[in-house]
Amino acid sequence: MPLNPLMSDALRARGAVYFDVVDSTNIVAKQLARQGAADKSLVLSDEQTAGRGRRGRGWISSPGQGAWMSLIVRPDVPVARAPELVMVSAVALCRAISDVCGLDLSIKWPNDMLANGKKLCGTLLEISASEDRLDWAVIGIGVNILGTKFPPELPDAGSIESVSGKRPRRAAVVEAFLNAFDEVYAHWQNSGMGWLLPIYKAHCSTLGARVRAICPDGEHEGVAEDISPDGALMLRLSDGSLRALYAGDVSVRGTDRYG
Ligand code: BT5
C-alpha cells in the first residue's frame, strides 16, 4: 500500500473501482460503460502500464505519483455536444486543485492543464453514440500530483508538488474533483454552456495568444480570439478571416492581447 494512497473510504463509499495496476483506466471504464455502468461511475488506478493520450500518444502513469482516473458519464445530449465534457472536466479540476492546495491552474485549449508553464493534467475523451445521441462518454484524466523528476522525454511536465512544493493527499484531489464535477456537471446539464463558458474562458491561457495549431485538416497560425459556445477555438488568421478549430494541438508563439 503506498504511503499516500489514491483510494479512500469516501471514494469506496461512492462506488469507485480501484486497481493497483491496470493497462489503462479508460479501457476498463469503456468495458464498464458497455455493460451499463451508471452515470458518474469512477475507475482509478495507482499505476497504468499503457496509459494513453490523444491520437495514439502515451501517458506516463508511474505508481504512487498521480491520479489516473476515468469517469463514465451518460448525459442525454446530442453527440455533437460531447466535446463540452472536456470543458466541464477542466473547470472542475481547476476548482478541485485550487480548493485542495491553493494552486491556480490555467487551461491550454482544448485539454491541457498547466501551472508555471508545466503540464500537470491531460484529458482523453472517448465516446459512444447511437445515431445522433450520446450513449456514454469516458472522461480519462491524468493528474500529476507527487514527484519532482520527470523523464527527459517530458521536459514540459510538472506536478502539483514540483510547481507548488505541496504534497496533497492523492485521494483528497480525487474527492475534490468529484465534488466539483457534481456541481459543474449539474450546471452544464441545466443551463448548457451559458454558465460554464465564461468560467472556462477566464482560466484559458490560450486566449489572446498567437498560436500554431496542428489540426486534422492541416496547420493554422493566428491569434486565439475566442472560444465558441460549442468549444471551438476561434483563430484570427493573418488574412483577417476567423476560423473555428474543433480539435488539434496548439503551441503558443507569443501573446497579442486584445483591448
Ligand atoms: C493527454 O493527451 O494529455 C491526455 C492524457 C490522459 C491520461 C489519462 S490517465 C487516465 C486515463 N487513462 C488513460 O489511458 N488515459 C487517461 P495528449 O494531449 O495527447 O498529450 C499526450 C502527451 O503528453 C504525450 O505525448 C507526452 O508528450 C505528454 N505526457 C505524457 N505523460 C505525461 C505526464 N504524466 N505528464 C505530463 N505530460 C505527459
PDB file of C-alpha atoms and ligand atoms in Angstrom:
ATOM      1  CA  MET A   1       0.000   0.000   0.000  1.00  0.00           C
ATOM      2  CA  PRO A   2       1.583   3.362  -0.990  1.00  0.00           C
ATOM      3  CA  LEU A   3       2.223   5.956   1.740  1.00  0.00           C
ATOM      4  CA  ASN A   4      -0.074   8.461   0.086  1.00  0.00           C
ATOM      5  CA  PRO A   5      -2.898   6.228  -1.199  1.00  0.00           C
ATOM      6  CA  LEU A   6      -5.157   7.103  -4.093  1.00  0.00           C
ATOM      7  CA  MET A   7      -8.127   5.205  -2.665  1.00  0.00           C
ATOM      8  CA  SER A   8     -10.080   6.295   0.414  1.00  0.00           C
ATOM      9  CA  ASP A   9     -13.197   5.325   2.349  1.00  0.00           C
ATOM     10  CA  ALA A  10     -15.017   8.290   0.815  1.00  0.00           C
ATOM     11  CA  LEU A  11     -14.196   7.071  -2.702  1.00  0.00           C
ATOM     12  CA  ARG A  12     -15.126   3.491  -1.794  1.00  0.00           C
ATOM     13  CA  ALA A  13     -18.458   4.802  -0.488  1.00  0.00           C
ATOM     14  CA  ARG A  14     -19.031   6.431  -3.880  1.00  0.00           C
ATOM     15  CA  GLY A  15     -18.507   3.077  -5.568  1.00  0.00           C
ATOM     16  CA  ALA A  16     -15.151   3.917  -7.183  1.00  0.00           C
ATOM     17  CA  VAL A  17     -13.449   0.901  -8.798  1.00  0.00           C
ATOM     18  CA  TYR A  18      -9.760   0.829  -7.795  1.00  0.00           C
ATOM     19  CA  PHE A  19      -6.763  -1.052  -9.230  1.00  0.00           C
ATOM     20  CA  ASP A  20      -3.152  -1.138  -8.081  1.00  0.00           C
ATOM     21  CA  VAL A  21      -2.116  -1.649 -11.719  1.00  0.00           C
ATOM     22  CA  VAL A  22      -4.093  -1.631 -14.929  1.00  0.00           C
ATOM     23  CA  ASP A  23      -3.300  -1.123 -18.613  1.00  0.00           C
ATOM     24  CA  SER A  24      -5.496   1.979 -18.947  1.00  0.00           C
ATOM     25  CA  THR A  25      -8.401   3.143 -16.782  1.00  0.00           C
ATOM     26  CA  ASN A  26     -10.112   4.303 -19.992  1.00  0.00           C
ATOM     27  CA  ILE A  27     -10.069   0.738 -21.356  1.00  0.00           C
ATOM     28  CA  VAL A  28     -11.661  -0.607 -18.149  1.00  0.00           C
ATOM     29  CA  ALA A  29     -14.175   2.267 -17.991  1.00  0.00           C
ATOM     30  CA  LYS A  30     -15.271   1.660 -21.594  1.00  0.00           C
ATOM     31  CA  GLN A  31     -15.913  -2.018 -20.787  1.00  0.00           C
ATOM     32  CA  LEU A  32     -17.961  -0.998 -17.730  1.00  0.00           C
ATOM     33  CA  ALA A  33     -19.862   1.617 -19.764  1.00  0.00           C
ATOM     34  CA  ARG A  34     -20.756  -1.025 -22.367  1.00  0.00           C
ATOM     35  CA  GLN A  35     -22.038  -3.220 -19.501  1.00  0.00           C
ATOM     36  CA  GLY A  36     -24.311  -0.378 -18.357  1.00  0.00           C
ATOM     37  CA  ALA A  37     -22.313   1.321 -15.559  1.00  0.00           C
ATOM     38  CA  ALA A  38     -24.195   4.242 -14.023  1.00  0.00           C
ATOM     39  CA  ASP A  39     -23.649   7.946 -14.691  1.00  0.00           C
ATOM     40  CA  LYS A  40     -20.558   9.248 -12.823  1.00  0.00           C
ATOM     41  CA  SER A  41     -19.020   5.813 -12.141  1.00  0.00           C
ATOM     42  CA  LEU A  42     -15.284   6.205 -11.497  1.00  0.00           C
ATOM     43  CA  VAL A  43     -12.352   3.903 -12.276  1.00  0.00           C
ATOM     44  CA  LEU A  44      -8.930   4.737 -10.845  1.00  0.00           C
ATOM     45  CA  SER A  45      -5.544   3.094 -10.738  1.00  0.00           C
ATOM     46  CA  ASP A  46      -2.306   3.698  -8.867  1.00  0.00           C
ATOM     47  CA  GLU A  47      -0.320   2.774 -11.995  1.00  0.00           C
ATOM     48  CA  GLN A  48      -1.085   2.348 -15.699  1.00  0.00           C
ATOM     49  CA  THR A  49       1.086   0.214 -17.940  1.00  0.00           C
ATOM     50  CA  ALA A  50      -0.453   1.547 -21.170  1.00  0.00           C
ATOM     51  CA  GLY A  51      -1.779   4.996 -20.216  1.00  0.00           C
ATOM     52  CA  ARG A  52      -2.993   6.765 -23.334  1.00  0.00           C
ATOM     53  CA  GLY A  53      -3.128  10.321 -24.595  1.00  0.00           C
ATOM     54  CA  ARG A  54      -4.882  11.595 -27.697  1.00  0.00           C
ATOM     55  CA  ARG A  55      -4.084  10.421 -31.249  1.00  0.00           C
ATOM     56  CA  GLY A  56      -2.273   7.276 -30.080  1.00  0.00           C
ATOM     57  CA  ARG A  57       0.178   9.124 -27.837  1.00  0.00           C
ATOM     58  CA  GLY A  58       1.157   7.700 -24.455  1.00  0.00           C
ATOM     59  CA  TRP A  59       0.581   8.975 -20.918  1.00  0.00           C
ATOM     60  CA  ILE A  60       3.264   8.175 -18.326  1.00  0.00           C
ATOM     61  CA  SER A  61       1.448   6.921 -15.232  1.00  0.00           C
ATOM     62  CA  SER A  62       4.018   5.959 -12.592  1.00  0.00           C
ATOM     63  CA  PRO A  63       2.919   4.275  -9.356  1.00  0.00           C
ATOM     64  CA  GLY A  64       2.389   6.464  -6.296  1.00  0.00           C
ATOM     65  CA  GLN A  65       2.627   9.732  -8.248  1.00  0.00           C
ATOM     66  CA  GLY A  66      -0.721  10.784  -9.611  1.00  0.00           C
ATOM     67  CA  ALA A  67      -4.417  10.300 -10.063  1.00  0.00           C
ATOM     68  CA  TRP A  68      -5.046   8.203 -13.169  1.00  0.00           C
ATOM     69  CA  MET A  69      -8.806   8.025 -13.439  1.00  0.00           C
ATOM     70  CA  SER A  70     -11.745   7.668 -15.815  1.00  0.00           C
ATOM     71  CA  LEU A  71     -15.251   8.942 -15.210  1.00  0.00           C
ATOM     72  CA  ILE A  72     -18.183   7.386 -17.073  1.00  0.00           C
ATOM     73  CA  VAL A  73     -20.981   9.853 -17.839  1.00  0.00           C
ATOM     74  CA  ARG A  74     -24.321   9.437 -19.578  1.00  0.00           C
ATOM     75  CA  PRO A  75     -25.778  12.880 -20.245  1.00  0.00           C
ATOM     76  CA  ASP A  76     -28.798  12.948 -22.554  1.00  0.00           C
ATOM     77  CA  VAL A  77     -27.355  15.258 -25.231  1.00  0.00           C
ATOM     78  CA  PRO A  78     -26.663  15.217 -28.976  1.00  0.00           C
ATOM     79  CA  VAL A  79     -23.300  13.641 -29.769  1.00  0.00           C
ATOM     80  CA  ALA A  80     -22.093  16.986 -31.161  1.00  0.00           C
ATOM     81  CA  ARG A  81     -22.058  18.315 -27.599  1.00  0.00           C
ATOM     82  CA  ALA A  82     -19.674  15.630 -26.285  1.00  0.00           C
ATOM     83  CA  PRO A  83     -16.524  17.836 -26.537  1.00  0.00           C
ATOM     84  CA  GLU A  84     -18.116  20.182 -23.975  1.00  0.00           C
ATOM     85  CA  LEU A  85     -17.481  17.440 -21.397  1.00  0.00           C
ATOM     86  CA  VAL A  86     -13.743  18.171 -21.616  1.00  0.00           C
ATOM     87  CA  MET A  87     -14.573  21.743 -20.623  1.00  0.00           C
ATOM     88  CA  VAL A  88     -16.805  20.586 -17.742  1.00  0.00           C
ATOM     89  CA  SER A  89     -13.983  18.396 -16.503  1.00  0.00           C
ATOM     90  CA  ALA A  90     -11.320  21.110 -16.913  1.00  0.00           C
ATOM     91  CA  VAL A  91     -13.303  23.651 -14.878  1.00  0.00           C
ATOM     92  CA  ALA A  92     -13.996  21.033 -12.178  1.00  0.00           C
ATOM     93  CA  LEU A  93     -10.275  20.199 -11.991  1.00  0.00           C
ATOM     94  CA  CYS A  94      -9.305  23.870 -11.685  1.00  0.00           C
ATOM     95  CA  ARG A  95     -11.711  24.212  -8.751  1.00  0.00           C
ATOM     96  CA  ALA A  96     -10.598  20.998  -7.099  1.00  0.00           C
ATOM     97  CA  ILE A  97      -6.876  21.751  -7.239  1.00  0.00           C
ATOM     98  CA  SER A  98      -7.420  25.308  -6.076  1.00  0.00           C
ATOM     99  CA  ASP A  99      -9.541  24.025  -3.151  1.00  0.00           C
ATOM    100  CA  VAL A 100      -7.094  21.303  -2.113  1.00  0.00           C
ATOM    101  CA  CYS A 101      -3.799  23.150  -2.411  1.00  0.00           C
ATOM    102  CA  GLY A 102      -4.460  26.760  -3.430  1.00  0.00           C
ATOM    103  CA  LEU A 103      -2.842  26.264  -6.835  1.00  0.00           C
ATOM    104  CA  ASP A 104      -4.437  28.099  -9.777  1.00  0.00           C
ATOM    105  CA  LEU A 105      -4.217  26.118 -12.997  1.00  0.00           C
ATOM    106  CA  SER A 106      -4.637  27.514 -16.462  1.00  0.00           C
ATOM    107  CA  ILE A 107      -6.224  25.627 -19.334  1.00  0.00           C
ATOM    108  CA  LYS A 108      -4.435  25.268 -22.657  1.00  0.00           C
ATOM    109  CA  TRP A 109      -7.183  24.618 -25.197  1.00  0.00           C
ATOM    110  CA  PRO A 110      -8.575  22.057 -25.511  1.00  0.00           C
ATOM    111  CA  ASN A 111      -7.443  19.674 -22.772  1.00  0.00           C
ATOM    112  CA  ASP A 112      -4.136  20.526 -21.084  1.00  0.00           C
ATOM    113  CA  MET A 113      -3.977  21.980 -17.596  1.00  0.00           C
ATOM    114  CA  LEU A 114      -0.862  23.953 -16.780  1.00  0.00           C
ATOM    115  CA  ALA A 115       0.878  25.725 -13.914  1.00  0.00           C
ATOM    116  CA  ASN A 116       4.102  27.710 -14.352  1.00  0.00           C
ATOM    117  CA  GLY A 117       4.111  26.579 -17.993  1.00  0.00           C
ATOM    118  CA  LYS A 118       4.255  22.903 -16.982  1.00  0.00           C
ATOM    119  CA  LYS A 119       1.620  20.325 -17.925  1.00  0.00           C
ATOM    120  CA  LEU A 120       0.062  18.860 -14.781  1.00  0.00           C
ATOM    121  CA  CYS A 121      -3.074  17.267 -16.243  1.00  0.00           C
ATOM    122  CA  GLY A 122      -4.341  15.896 -19.529  1.00  0.00           C
ATOM    123  CA  THR A 123      -7.767  14.663 -20.591  1.00  0.00           C
ATOM    124  CA  LEU A 124      -8.764  11.978 -23.082  1.00  0.00           C
ATOM    125  CA  LEU A 125     -12.442  11.839 -24.032  1.00  0.00           C
ATOM    126  CA  GLU A 126     -13.840   8.670 -25.615  1.00  0.00           C
ATOM    127  CA  ILE A 127     -17.485   8.313 -26.558  1.00  0.00           C
ATOM    128  CA  SER A 128     -20.161   6.004 -27.915  1.00  0.00           C
ATOM    129  CA  ALA A 129     -23.243   7.287 -29.722  1.00  0.00           C
ATOM    130  CA  SER A 130     -26.480   5.848 -31.085  1.00  0.00           C
ATOM    131  CA  GLU A 131     -27.489   7.811 -34.166  1.00  0.00           C
ATOM    132  CA  ASP A 132     -27.008  11.447 -33.132  1.00  0.00           C
ATOM    133  CA  ARG A 133     -27.426  10.980 -29.334  1.00  0.00           C
ATOM    134  CA  LEU A 134     -24.578  10.394 -26.923  1.00  0.00           C
ATOM    135  CA  ASP A 135     -24.841   6.951 -25.350  1.00  0.00           C
ATOM    136  CA  TRP A 136     -21.942   7.298 -22.900  1.00  0.00           C
ATOM    137  CA  ALA A 137     -18.653   9.127 -22.590  1.00  0.00           C
ATOM    138  CA  VAL A 138     -15.499   8.209 -20.695  1.00  0.00           C
ATOM    139  CA  ILE A 139     -13.545  11.219 -19.464  1.00  0.00           C
ATOM    140  CA  GLY A 140      -9.995   9.980 -18.808  1.00  0.00           C
ATOM    141  CA  ILE A 141      -7.971  12.302 -16.622  1.00  0.00           C
ATOM    142  CA  GLY A 142      -4.341  12.142 -15.592  1.00  0.00           C
ATOM    143  CA  VAL A 143      -3.204  14.464 -12.789  1.00  0.00           C
ATOM    144  CA  ASN A 144       0.469  14.538 -11.794  1.00  0.00           C
ATOM    145  CA  ILE A 145       0.348  15.096  -8.037  1.00  0.00           C
ATOM    146  CA  LEU A 146       3.621  13.981  -6.454  1.00  0.00           C
ATOM    147  CA  GLY A 147       7.221  13.835  -7.637  1.00  0.00           C
ATOM    148  CA  THR A 148       9.651  16.429  -8.885  1.00  0.00           C
ATOM    149  CA  LYS A 149      11.569  14.449 -11.507  1.00  0.00           C
ATOM    150  CA  PHE A 150      10.182  13.594 -14.932  1.00  0.00           C
ATOM    151  CA  PRO A 151      11.732  11.562 -17.725  1.00  0.00           C
ATOM    152  CA  PRO A 152      13.866  13.575 -20.191  1.00  0.00           C
ATOM    153  CA  GLU A 153      11.279  12.986 -22.931  1.00  0.00           C
ATOM    154  CA  LEU A 154       8.779  15.045 -20.891  1.00  0.00           C
ATOM    155  CA  PRO A 155      10.564  18.418 -20.491  1.00  0.00           C
ATOM    156  CA  ASP A 156       7.237  20.254 -20.144  1.00  0.00           C
ATOM    157  CA  ALA A 157       5.691  18.007 -17.485  1.00  0.00           C
ATOM    158  CA  GLY A 158       5.153  19.110 -13.896  1.00  0.00           C
ATOM    159  CA  SER A 159       3.239  18.005 -10.823  1.00  0.00           C
ATOM    160  CA  ILE A 160       1.411  19.750  -8.016  1.00  0.00           C
ATOM    161  CA  GLU A 161       4.473  19.065  -5.867  1.00  0.00           C
ATOM    162  CA  SER A 162       7.012  20.280  -8.445  1.00  0.00           C
ATOM    163  CA  VAL A 163       5.259  23.619  -9.014  1.00  0.00           C
ATOM    164  CA  SER A 164       3.911  24.353  -5.524  1.00  0.00           C
ATOM    165  CA  GLY A 165       6.015  22.295  -3.104  1.00  0.00           C
ATOM    166  CA  LYS A 166       2.797  20.865  -1.649  1.00  0.00           C
ATOM    167  CA  ARG A 167       2.140  17.138  -1.268  1.00  0.00           C
ATOM    168  CA  PRO A 168      -1.647  16.829  -1.019  1.00  0.00           C
ATOM    169  CA  ARG A 169      -3.343  13.585  -0.153  1.00  0.00           C
ATOM    170  CA  ARG A 170      -3.918  11.980  -3.563  1.00  0.00           C
ATOM    171  CA  ALA A 171      -7.373  10.736  -2.582  1.00  0.00           C
ATOM    172  CA  ALA A 172      -8.263  14.290  -1.494  1.00  0.00           C
ATOM    173  CA  VAL A 173      -7.567  15.547  -5.028  1.00  0.00           C
ATOM    174  CA  VAL A 174      -9.901  12.888  -6.467  1.00  0.00           C
ATOM    175  CA  GLU A 175     -12.601  13.532  -3.840  1.00  0.00           C
ATOM    176  CA  ALA A 176     -12.437  17.299  -4.506  1.00  0.00           C
ATOM    177  CA  PHE A 177     -12.594  16.663  -8.254  1.00  0.00           C
ATOM    178  CA  LEU A 178     -15.733  14.513  -7.884  1.00  0.00           C
ATOM    179  CA  ASN A 179     -17.409  17.126  -5.681  1.00  0.00           C
ATOM    180  CA  ALA A 180     -16.564  19.936  -8.107  1.00  0.00           C
ATOM    181  CA  PHE A 181     -17.630  17.768 -11.059  1.00  0.00           C
ATOM    182  CA  ASP A 182     -21.043  17.133  -9.431  1.00  0.00           C
ATOM    183  CA  GLU A 183     -21.654  20.866  -9.280  1.00  0.00           C
ATOM    184  CA  VAL A 184     -20.230  21.900 -12.660  1.00  0.00           C
ATOM    185  CA  TYR A 185     -21.884  18.970 -14.476  1.00  0.00           C
ATOM    186  CA  ALA A 186     -25.272  19.809 -12.896  1.00  0.00           C
ATOM    187  CA  HIS A 187     -24.955  23.447 -14.044  1.00  0.00           C
ATOM    188  CA  TRP A 188     -23.976  22.281 -17.527  1.00  0.00           C
ATOM    189  CA  GLN A 189     -26.935  19.873 -17.710  1.00  0.00           C
ATOM    190  CA  ASN A 190     -29.358  22.569 -16.521  1.00  0.00           C
ATOM    191  CA  SER A 191     -28.109  25.572 -18.462  1.00  0.00           C
ATOM    192  CA  GLY A 192     -25.671  24.315 -21.086  1.00  0.00           C
ATOM    193  CA  MET A 193     -22.594  26.399 -21.821  1.00  0.00           C
ATOM    194  CA  GLY A 194     -24.163  29.691 -20.658  1.00  0.00           C
ATOM    195  CA  TRP A 195     -22.857  29.213 -17.130  1.00  0.00           C
ATOM    196  CA  LEU A 196     -19.691  27.296 -17.977  1.00  0.00           C
ATOM    197  CA  LEU A 197     -18.186  29.204 -20.889  1.00  0.00           C
ATOM    198  CA  PRO A 198     -17.213  32.428 -19.060  1.00  0.00           C
ATOM    199  CA  ILE A 199     -15.535  30.376 -16.310  1.00  0.00           C
ATOM    200  CA  TYR A 200     -13.683  28.211 -18.849  1.00  0.00           C
ATOM    201  CA  LYS A 201     -12.541  31.323 -20.725  1.00  0.00           C
ATOM    202  CA  ALA A 202     -11.332  33.007 -17.539  1.00  0.00           C
ATOM    203  CA  HIS A 203      -8.987  30.035 -16.972  1.00  0.00           C
ATOM    204  CA  CYS A 204      -7.955  29.616 -20.616  1.00  0.00           C
ATOM    205  CA  SER A 205      -4.400  30.865 -21.170  1.00  0.00           C
ATOM    206  CA  THR A 206      -4.620  30.213 -24.928  1.00  0.00           C
ATOM    207  CA  LEU A 207      -6.935  33.209 -25.413  1.00  0.00           C
ATOM    208  CA  GLY A 208      -5.123  36.274 -26.716  1.00  0.00           C
ATOM    209  CA  ALA A 209      -2.032  34.286 -27.675  1.00  0.00           C
ATOM    210  CA  ARG A 210      -0.511  33.875 -31.130  1.00  0.00           C
ATOM    211  CA  VAL A 211      -0.653  30.139 -31.723  1.00  0.00           C
ATOM    212  CA  ARG A 212       0.166  27.467 -34.251  1.00  0.00           C
ATOM    213  CA  ALA A 213      -2.465  24.756 -34.391  1.00  0.00           C
ATOM    214  CA  ILE A 214      -1.940  21.331 -35.928  1.00  0.00           C
ATOM    215  CA  CYS A 215      -5.422  20.110 -36.794  1.00  0.00           C
ATOM    216  CA  PRO A 216      -6.922  17.153 -38.661  1.00  0.00           C
ATOM    217  CA  ASP A 217      -7.342  19.464 -41.715  1.00  0.00           C
ATOM    218  CA  GLY A 218      -3.804  20.940 -41.618  1.00  0.00           C
ATOM    219  CA  GLU A 219      -1.752  23.639 -39.849  1.00  0.00           C
ATOM    220  CA  HIS A 220      -3.048  27.094 -38.984  1.00  0.00           C
ATOM    221  CA  GLU A 221      -1.325  30.092 -37.391  1.00  0.00           C
ATOM    222  CA  GLY A 222      -3.140  33.058 -35.916  1.00  0.00           C
ATOM    223  CA  VAL A 223      -4.348  34.785 -32.775  1.00  0.00           C
ATOM    224  CA  ALA A 224      -6.676  32.810 -30.488  1.00  0.00           C
ATOM    225  CA  GLU A 225      -9.512  35.291 -30.233  1.00  0.00           C
ATOM    226  CA  ASP A 226     -12.356  33.418 -28.563  1.00  0.00           C
ATOM    227  CA  ILE A 227     -13.878  30.078 -27.582  1.00  0.00           C
ATOM    228  CA  SER A 228     -17.267  29.483 -29.191  1.00  0.00           C
ATOM    229  CA  PRO A 229     -20.191  28.112 -27.147  1.00  0.00           C
ATOM    230  CA  ASP A 230     -19.629  24.672 -28.698  1.00  0.00           C
ATOM    231  CA  GLY A 231     -15.999  24.632 -27.600  1.00  0.00           C
ATOM    232  CA  ALA A 232     -14.223  25.643 -30.825  1.00  0.00           C
ATOM    233  CA  LEU A 233     -11.093  27.789 -30.664  1.00  0.00           C
ATOM    234  CA  MET A 234     -11.713  30.853 -32.848  1.00  0.00           C
ATOM    235  CA  LEU A 235      -8.472  31.726 -34.597  1.00  0.00           C
ATOM    236  CA  ARG A 236      -7.958  35.076 -36.390  1.00  0.00           C
ATOM    237  CA  LEU A 237      -5.742  34.219 -39.373  1.00  0.00           C
ATOM    238  CA  SER A 238      -3.294  36.663 -40.989  1.00  0.00           C
ATOM    239  CA  ASP A 239      -5.740  37.317 -43.880  1.00  0.00           C
ATOM    240  CA  GLY A 240      -8.213  38.653 -41.303  1.00  0.00           C
ATOM    241  CA  SER A 241     -10.608  35.698 -41.522  1.00  0.00           C
ATOM    242  CA  LEU A 242     -11.840  33.835 -38.452  1.00  0.00           C
ATOM    243  CA  ARG A 243     -11.502  30.052 -38.367  1.00  0.00           C
ATOM    244  CA  ALA A 244     -13.194  27.662 -35.911  1.00  0.00           C
ATOM    245  CA  LEU A 245     -10.975  24.773 -34.754  1.00  0.00           C
ATOM    246  CA  TYR A 246     -12.714  21.840 -33.111  1.00  0.00           C
ATOM    247  CA  ALA A 247      -9.721  19.596 -32.429  1.00  0.00           C
ATOM    248  CA  GLY A 248      -5.990  19.993 -32.584  1.00  0.00           C
ATOM    249  CA  ASP A 249      -2.669  20.547 -30.863  1.00  0.00           C
ATOM    250  CA  VAL A 250      -1.844  24.137 -30.147  1.00  0.00           C
ATOM    251  CA  SER A 251       1.564  25.652 -29.447  1.00  0.00           C
ATOM    252  CA  VAL A 252       1.800  29.213 -28.227  1.00  0.00           C
ATOM    253  CA  ARG A 253       4.083  31.552 -30.230  1.00  0.00           C
ATOM    254  CA  GLY A 254       3.662  34.759 -28.217  1.00  0.00           C
ATOM    255  CA  THR A 255       0.984  36.972 -26.732  1.00  0.00           C
ATOM    256  CA  ASP A 256      -1.060  39.551 -28.636  1.00  0.00           C
ATOM    257  CA  ARG A 257      -3.570  40.666 -26.035  1.00  0.00           C
ATOM    258  CA  TYR A 258      -6.699  42.323 -27.317  1.00  0.00           C
ATOM    259  CA  GLY A 259      -8.073  45.526 -25.752  1.00  0.00           C
TER     260      GLY A 259
HETATM  261  C1  BT5 B   1      -3.454  13.943 -22.965  1.00  0.00           C
HETATM  262  O1  BT5 B   1      -3.150  13.600 -24.256  1.00  0.00           O
HETATM  263  O2  BT5 B   1      -2.978  14.857 -22.352  1.00  0.00           O
HETATM  264  C2  BT5 B   1      -4.494  13.021 -22.338  1.00  0.00           C
HETATM  265  C3  BT5 B   1      -3.922  12.232 -21.199  1.00  0.00           C
HETATM  266  C4  BT5 B   1      -4.986  11.422 -20.488  1.00  0.00           C
HETATM  267  C5  BT5 B   1      -4.406  10.495 -19.479  1.00  0.00           C
HETATM  268  C6  BT5 B   1      -5.472   9.818 -18.656  1.00  0.00           C
HETATM  269  S1  BT5 B   1      -4.819   8.954 -17.295  1.00  0.00           S
HETATM  270  C7  BT5 B   1      -6.319   8.166 -17.010  1.00  0.00           C
HETATM  271  C8  BT5 B   1      -6.916   7.829 -18.362  1.00  0.00           C
HETATM  272  N1  BT5 B   1      -6.449   6.559 -18.837  1.00  0.00           N
HETATM  273  C9  BT5 B   1      -5.693   6.672 -19.937  1.00  0.00           C
HETATM  274  O3  BT5 B   1      -5.159   5.716 -20.549  1.00  0.00           O
HETATM  275  N2  BT5 B   1      -5.605   7.969 -20.297  1.00  0.00           N
HETATM  276  C10 BT5 B   1      -6.355   8.820 -19.403  1.00  0.00           C
HETATM  277  P1  BT5 B   1      -2.278  14.492 -25.221  1.00  0.00           P
HETATM  278  O4  BT5 B   1      -2.810  15.894 -25.247  1.00  0.00           O
HETATM  279  O5  BT5 B   1      -2.240  13.709 -26.480  1.00  0.00           O
HETATM  280  O6  BT5 B   1      -0.866  14.536 -24.525  1.00  0.00           O
HETATM  281  C11 BT5 B   1      -0.017  13.414 -24.532  1.00  0.00           C
HETATM  282  C12 BT5 B   1       1.402  13.938 -24.384  1.00  0.00           C
HETATM  283  O7  BT5 B   1       1.597  14.438 -23.058  1.00  0.00           O
HETATM  284  C13 BT5 B   1       2.467  12.872 -24.573  1.00  0.00           C
HETATM  285  O8  BT5 B   1       2.794  12.693 -25.925  1.00  0.00           O
HETATM  286  C14 BT5 B   1       3.635  13.443 -23.762  1.00  0.00           C
HETATM  287  O9  BT5 B   1       4.330  14.424 -24.511  1.00  0.00           O
HETATM  288  C15 BT5 B   1       2.928  14.180 -22.645  1.00  0.00           C
HETATM  289  N3  BT5 B   1       2.849  13.359 -21.412  1.00  0.00           N
HETATM  290  C16 BT5 B   1       2.836  12.009 -21.273  1.00  0.00           C
HETATM  291  N4  BT5 B   1       2.734  11.658 -19.993  1.00  0.00           N
HETATM  292  C17 BT5 B   1       2.703  12.808 -19.283  1.00  0.00           C
HETATM  293  C18 BT5 B   1       2.599  13.100 -17.905  1.00  0.00           C
HETATM  294  N5  BT5 B   1       2.478  12.161 -16.953  1.00  0.00           N
HETATM  295  N6  BT5 B   1       2.609  14.418 -17.549  1.00  0.00           N
HETATM  296  C19 BT5 B   1       2.701  15.406 -18.450  1.00  0.00           C
HETATM  297  N7  BT5 B   1       2.803  15.188 -19.775  1.00  0.00           N
HETATM  298  C20 BT5 B   1       2.788  13.896 -20.192  1.00  0.00           C
END
